[in-house]
Short mmCIF file of C-alpha atoms and ligand atoms in Angstrom, two decimals:
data_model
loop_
_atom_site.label_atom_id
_atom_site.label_comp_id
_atom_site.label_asym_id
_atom_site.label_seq_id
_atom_site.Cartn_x
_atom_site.Cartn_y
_atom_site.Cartn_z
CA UNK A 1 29.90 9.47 2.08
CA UNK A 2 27.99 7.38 -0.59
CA UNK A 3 24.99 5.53 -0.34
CA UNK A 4 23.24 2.66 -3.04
CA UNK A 5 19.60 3.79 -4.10
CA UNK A 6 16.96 1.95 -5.52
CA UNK A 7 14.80 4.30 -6.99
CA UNK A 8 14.08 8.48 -7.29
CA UNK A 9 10.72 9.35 -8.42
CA UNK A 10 7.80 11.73 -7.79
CA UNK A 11 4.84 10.84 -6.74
CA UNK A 12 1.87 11.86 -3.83
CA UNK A 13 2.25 10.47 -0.39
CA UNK A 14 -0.04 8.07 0.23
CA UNK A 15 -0.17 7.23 3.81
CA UNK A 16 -0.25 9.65 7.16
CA UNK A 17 -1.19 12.98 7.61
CA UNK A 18 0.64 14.44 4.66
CA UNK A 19 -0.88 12.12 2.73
CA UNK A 20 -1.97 13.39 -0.91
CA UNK A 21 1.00 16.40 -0.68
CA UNK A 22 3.60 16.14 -3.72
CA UNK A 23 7.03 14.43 -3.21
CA UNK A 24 10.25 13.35 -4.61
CA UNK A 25 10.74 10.05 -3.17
CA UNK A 26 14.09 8.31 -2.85
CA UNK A 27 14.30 4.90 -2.03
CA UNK A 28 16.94 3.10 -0.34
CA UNK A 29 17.79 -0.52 -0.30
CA UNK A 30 17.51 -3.06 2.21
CA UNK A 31 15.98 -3.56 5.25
CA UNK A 32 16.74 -4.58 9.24
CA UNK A 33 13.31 -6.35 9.52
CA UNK A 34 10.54 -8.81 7.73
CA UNK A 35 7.00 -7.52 8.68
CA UNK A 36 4.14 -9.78 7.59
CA UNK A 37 2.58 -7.13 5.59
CA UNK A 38 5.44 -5.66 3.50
CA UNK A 39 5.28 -4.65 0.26
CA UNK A 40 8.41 -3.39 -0.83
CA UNK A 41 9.99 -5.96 -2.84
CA UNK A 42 12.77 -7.91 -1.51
CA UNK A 43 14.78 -8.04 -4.67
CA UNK A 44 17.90 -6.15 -3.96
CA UNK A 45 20.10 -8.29 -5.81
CA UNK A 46 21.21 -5.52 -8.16
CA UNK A 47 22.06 -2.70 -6.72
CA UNK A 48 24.39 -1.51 -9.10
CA UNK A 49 21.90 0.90 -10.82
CA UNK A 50 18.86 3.55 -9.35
CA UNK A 51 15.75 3.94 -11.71
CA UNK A 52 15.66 7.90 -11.85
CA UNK A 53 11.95 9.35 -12.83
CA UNK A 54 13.61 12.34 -15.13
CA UNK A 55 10.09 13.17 -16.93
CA UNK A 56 6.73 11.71 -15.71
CA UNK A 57 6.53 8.09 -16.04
CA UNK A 58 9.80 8.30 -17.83
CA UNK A 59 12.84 6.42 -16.02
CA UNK A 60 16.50 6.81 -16.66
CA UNK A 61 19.49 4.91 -14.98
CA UNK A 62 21.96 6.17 -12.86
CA UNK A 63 24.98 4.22 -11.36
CA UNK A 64 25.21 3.37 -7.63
CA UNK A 65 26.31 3.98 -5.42
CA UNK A 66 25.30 7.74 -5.51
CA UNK A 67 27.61 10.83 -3.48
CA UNK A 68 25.25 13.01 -0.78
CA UNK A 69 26.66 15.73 -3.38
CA UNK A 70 25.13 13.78 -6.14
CA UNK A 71 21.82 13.10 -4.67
CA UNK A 72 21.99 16.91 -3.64
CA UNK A 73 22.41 17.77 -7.36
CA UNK A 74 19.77 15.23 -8.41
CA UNK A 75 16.75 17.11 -6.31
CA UNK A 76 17.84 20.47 -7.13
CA UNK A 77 16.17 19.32 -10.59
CA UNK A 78 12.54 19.25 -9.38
CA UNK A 79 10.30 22.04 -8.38
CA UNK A 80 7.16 22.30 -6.86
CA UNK A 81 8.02 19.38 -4.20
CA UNK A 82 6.90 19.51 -0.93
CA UNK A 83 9.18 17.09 1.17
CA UNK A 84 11.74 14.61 -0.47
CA UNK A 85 10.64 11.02 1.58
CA UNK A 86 13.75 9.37 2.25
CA UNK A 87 11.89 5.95 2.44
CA UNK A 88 13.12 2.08 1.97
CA UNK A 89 13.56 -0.57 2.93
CA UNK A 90 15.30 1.03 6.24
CA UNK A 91 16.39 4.80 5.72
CA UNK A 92 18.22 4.59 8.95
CA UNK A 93 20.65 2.22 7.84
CA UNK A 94 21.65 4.88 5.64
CA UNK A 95 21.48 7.45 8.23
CA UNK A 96 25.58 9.07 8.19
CA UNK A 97 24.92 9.60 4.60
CA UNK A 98 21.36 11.15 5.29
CA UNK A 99 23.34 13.77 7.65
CA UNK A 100 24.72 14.93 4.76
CA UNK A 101 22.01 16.10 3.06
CA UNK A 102 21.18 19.11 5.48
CA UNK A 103 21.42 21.14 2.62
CA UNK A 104 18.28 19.63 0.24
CA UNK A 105 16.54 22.32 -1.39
CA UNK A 106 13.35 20.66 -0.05
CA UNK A 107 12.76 19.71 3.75
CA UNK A 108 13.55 16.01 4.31
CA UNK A 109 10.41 13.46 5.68
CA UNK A 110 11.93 10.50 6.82
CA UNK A 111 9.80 7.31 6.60
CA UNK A 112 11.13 5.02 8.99
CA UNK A 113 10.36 1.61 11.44
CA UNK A 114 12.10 3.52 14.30
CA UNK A 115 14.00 0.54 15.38
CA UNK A 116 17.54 2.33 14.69
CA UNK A 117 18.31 4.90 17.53
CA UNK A 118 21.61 5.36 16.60
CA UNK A 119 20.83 6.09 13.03
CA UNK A 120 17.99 8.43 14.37
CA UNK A 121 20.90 10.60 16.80
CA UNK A 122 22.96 11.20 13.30
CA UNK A 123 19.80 12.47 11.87
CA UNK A 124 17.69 14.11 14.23
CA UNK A 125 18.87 17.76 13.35
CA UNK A 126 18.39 17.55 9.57
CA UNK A 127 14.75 15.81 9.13
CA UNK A 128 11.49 17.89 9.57
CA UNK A 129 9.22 15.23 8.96
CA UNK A 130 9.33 12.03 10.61
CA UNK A 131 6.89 9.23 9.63
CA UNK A 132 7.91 6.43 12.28
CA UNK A 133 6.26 2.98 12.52
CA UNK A 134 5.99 0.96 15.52
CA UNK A 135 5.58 -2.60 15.19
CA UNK A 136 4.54 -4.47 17.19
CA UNK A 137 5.52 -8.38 18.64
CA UNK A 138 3.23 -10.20 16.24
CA UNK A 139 3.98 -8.05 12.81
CA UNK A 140 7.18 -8.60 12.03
CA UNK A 141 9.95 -11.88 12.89
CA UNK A 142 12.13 -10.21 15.93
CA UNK A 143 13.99 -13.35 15.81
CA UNK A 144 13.13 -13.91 19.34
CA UNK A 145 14.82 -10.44 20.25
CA UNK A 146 11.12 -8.34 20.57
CA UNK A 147 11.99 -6.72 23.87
CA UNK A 148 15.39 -5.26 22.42
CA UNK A 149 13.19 -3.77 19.17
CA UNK A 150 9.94 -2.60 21.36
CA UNK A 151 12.90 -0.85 23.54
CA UNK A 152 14.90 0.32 20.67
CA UNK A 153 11.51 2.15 18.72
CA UNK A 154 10.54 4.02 22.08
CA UNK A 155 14.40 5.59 22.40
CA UNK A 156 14.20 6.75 18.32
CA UNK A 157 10.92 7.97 18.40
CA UNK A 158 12.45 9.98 21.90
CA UNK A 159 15.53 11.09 19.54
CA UNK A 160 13.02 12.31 16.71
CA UNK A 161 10.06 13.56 18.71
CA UNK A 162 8.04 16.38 17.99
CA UNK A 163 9.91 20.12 18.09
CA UNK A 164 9.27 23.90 16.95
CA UNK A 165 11.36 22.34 14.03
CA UNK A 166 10.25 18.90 13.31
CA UNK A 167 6.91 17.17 13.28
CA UNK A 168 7.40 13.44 14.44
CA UNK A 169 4.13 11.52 14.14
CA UNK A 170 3.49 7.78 14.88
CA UNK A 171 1.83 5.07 12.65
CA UNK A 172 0.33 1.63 13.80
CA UNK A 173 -0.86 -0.78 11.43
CA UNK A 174 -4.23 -2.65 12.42
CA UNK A 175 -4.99 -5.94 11.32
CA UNK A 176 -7.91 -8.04 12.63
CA UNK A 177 -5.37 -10.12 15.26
CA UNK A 178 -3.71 -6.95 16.61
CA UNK A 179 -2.72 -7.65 20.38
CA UNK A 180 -4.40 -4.50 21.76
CA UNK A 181 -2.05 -4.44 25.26
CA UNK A 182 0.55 -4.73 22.97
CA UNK A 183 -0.20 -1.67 21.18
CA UNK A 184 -1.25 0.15 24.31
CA UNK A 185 1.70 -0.21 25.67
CA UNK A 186 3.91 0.52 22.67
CA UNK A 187 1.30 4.20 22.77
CA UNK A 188 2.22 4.95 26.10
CA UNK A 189 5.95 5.12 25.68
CA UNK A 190 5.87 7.43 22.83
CA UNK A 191 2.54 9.47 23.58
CA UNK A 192 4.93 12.61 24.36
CA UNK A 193 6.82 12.36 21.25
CA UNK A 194 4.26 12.63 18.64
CA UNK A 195 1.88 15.50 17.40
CA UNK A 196 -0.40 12.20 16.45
CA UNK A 197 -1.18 8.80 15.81
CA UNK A 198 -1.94 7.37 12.84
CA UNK A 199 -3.99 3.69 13.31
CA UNK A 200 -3.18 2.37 9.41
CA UNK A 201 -5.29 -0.43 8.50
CA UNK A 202 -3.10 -3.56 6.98
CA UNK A 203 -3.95 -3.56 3.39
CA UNK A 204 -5.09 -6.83 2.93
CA UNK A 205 -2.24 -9.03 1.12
CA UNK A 206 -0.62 -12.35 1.53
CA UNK A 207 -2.88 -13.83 4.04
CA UNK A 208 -3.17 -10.74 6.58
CA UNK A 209 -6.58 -10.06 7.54
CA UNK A 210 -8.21 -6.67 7.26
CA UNK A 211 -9.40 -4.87 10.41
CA UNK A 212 -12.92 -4.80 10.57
CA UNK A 213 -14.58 -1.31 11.26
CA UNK A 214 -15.87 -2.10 14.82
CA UNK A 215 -11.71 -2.84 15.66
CA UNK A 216 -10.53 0.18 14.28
CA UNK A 217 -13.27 2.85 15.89
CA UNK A 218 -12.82 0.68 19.34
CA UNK A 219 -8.67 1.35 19.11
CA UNK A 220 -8.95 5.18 18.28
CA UNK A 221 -11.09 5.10 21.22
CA UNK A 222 -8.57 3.65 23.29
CA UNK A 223 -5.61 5.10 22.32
CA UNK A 224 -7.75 8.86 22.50
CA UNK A 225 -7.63 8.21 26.61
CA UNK A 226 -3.72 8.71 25.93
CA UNK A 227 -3.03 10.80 22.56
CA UNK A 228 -4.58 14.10 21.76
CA UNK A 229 -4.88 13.17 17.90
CA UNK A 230 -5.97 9.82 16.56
CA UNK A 231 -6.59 9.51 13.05
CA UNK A 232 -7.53 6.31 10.93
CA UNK A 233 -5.98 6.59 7.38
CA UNK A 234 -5.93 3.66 5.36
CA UNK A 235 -2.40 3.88 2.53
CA UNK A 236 -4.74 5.66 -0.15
CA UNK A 237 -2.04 5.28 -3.12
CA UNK A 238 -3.39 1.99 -3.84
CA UNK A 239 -6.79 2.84 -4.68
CA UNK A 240 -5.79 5.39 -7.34
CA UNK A 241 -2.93 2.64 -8.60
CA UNK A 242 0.98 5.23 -7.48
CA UNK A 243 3.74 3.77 -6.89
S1 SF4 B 1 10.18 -2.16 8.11
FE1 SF4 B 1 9.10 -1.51 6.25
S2 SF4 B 1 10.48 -2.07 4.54
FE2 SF4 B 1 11.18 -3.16 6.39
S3 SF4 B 1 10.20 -5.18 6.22
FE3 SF4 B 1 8.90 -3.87 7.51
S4 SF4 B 1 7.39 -2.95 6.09
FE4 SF4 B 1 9.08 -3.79 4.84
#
């Protein structure tokens, strides 16, 4: 099986619970959605090379698309890695190929929007980590098909949830407009599956307007009535400038 990447580089996590631990990151093209906020660029024109980080800050270029045996022989390279996040775009997209990396020499943290539940059945036995979004009607264009995604996020995250094995966790971005049913309902389908959740507040870009303080405090008071663990945690790899 072979896959295209984008990019393979080290850096700190910078949103969640694991935020600030070390990882490889490897980045896949494309994506199945458009959320308001994004900010992975969209330019996947040329896909016919991955960036490779092969000393800090240093890039070199590898051809695409890559083997799982490649990719395999590509991490062995680092040490002292926590997690490789297998991130995007849409990691699920990709997800026969991720199967076949069972064998990483570091435990694989999947960073995902949840919205493929077939993708998350091929990997469900090989990811220990799984970062999943849910977005929610007024975030990201459905294309009139909101229903079918809301539907499709509650089976993945029921694929992925939490087990003695792997620790699924749930992450809800907060602007100022957030439809609060909306999000209360999205909670209660998926408040079984996760060890937490994560309200994220949007980082303020393109329009989108920050959550105020009062918001955020009122929804982790909210959502506490149905999840054990509610945590705010703003994406911190912006303030000290990662990637
Ligand atoms: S799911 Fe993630 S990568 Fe895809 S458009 Fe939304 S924010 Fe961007």
């Amino acid at each position: 099986m072979k896959s295209p990447i984008r990019e393979i580089f080290v850096s700190a996590q910078g949103e969640g619970p694991y935020v600030g631990y070390r990882q490889l990151f490897v980045r896949f093209p494309k994506c199945n959605l458009e959320c308001q906020y994004c900010d992975t660029p969209k330019d996947w024109s040329s896909e016919s090379k991955c960036r490779v980080e092969s000393k800090p800050g240093e890039f070199v270029e590898y051809d695409n698309p890559f083997s799982s045996e490649h990719l395999l022989s590509v991490i062995k390279l680092y040490e002292r890695i926590h997690s490789v996040s297998l991130t995007g775009g849409e990691p699920l997209l990709y997800a026969k190929f991720i199967k076949e990396l069972k064998t990483s020499k570091f435990p694989l943290y999947l960073e995902s929007n949840m919205t493929l539940p077939e993708g998350a059945k091929e990997v469900k036995d090989v990811v220990k980590y799984v970062s999943g979004d849910f977005k929610l009607k007024d975030q990201c264009d459905f294309k009139g098909h909101y229903e079918k995604y809301f539907n499709d996020t509650a089976r993945s995250f029921s694929i992925l949830r939490q087990t003695s094995f792997r620790d699924c966790f749930c992450k809800i971005i907060v602007s100022e407009d957030i439809d609060r049913e909306d999000m209360m309902h999205a909670v209660d389908q998926i408040k079984d599956c996760i060890t937490e959740l994560i309200l994220q507040p949007v980082t303020p870009t393109g329009g989108v307007e920050a959550a105020s303080s009062k918001l955020l405090l009122e929804l982790q008071d909210k959502a506490l009535e149905k999840v054990e663990n509610v945590r705010i945690i703003p994406q911190t790899h912006r303030m000290w400038g990662a990637l």
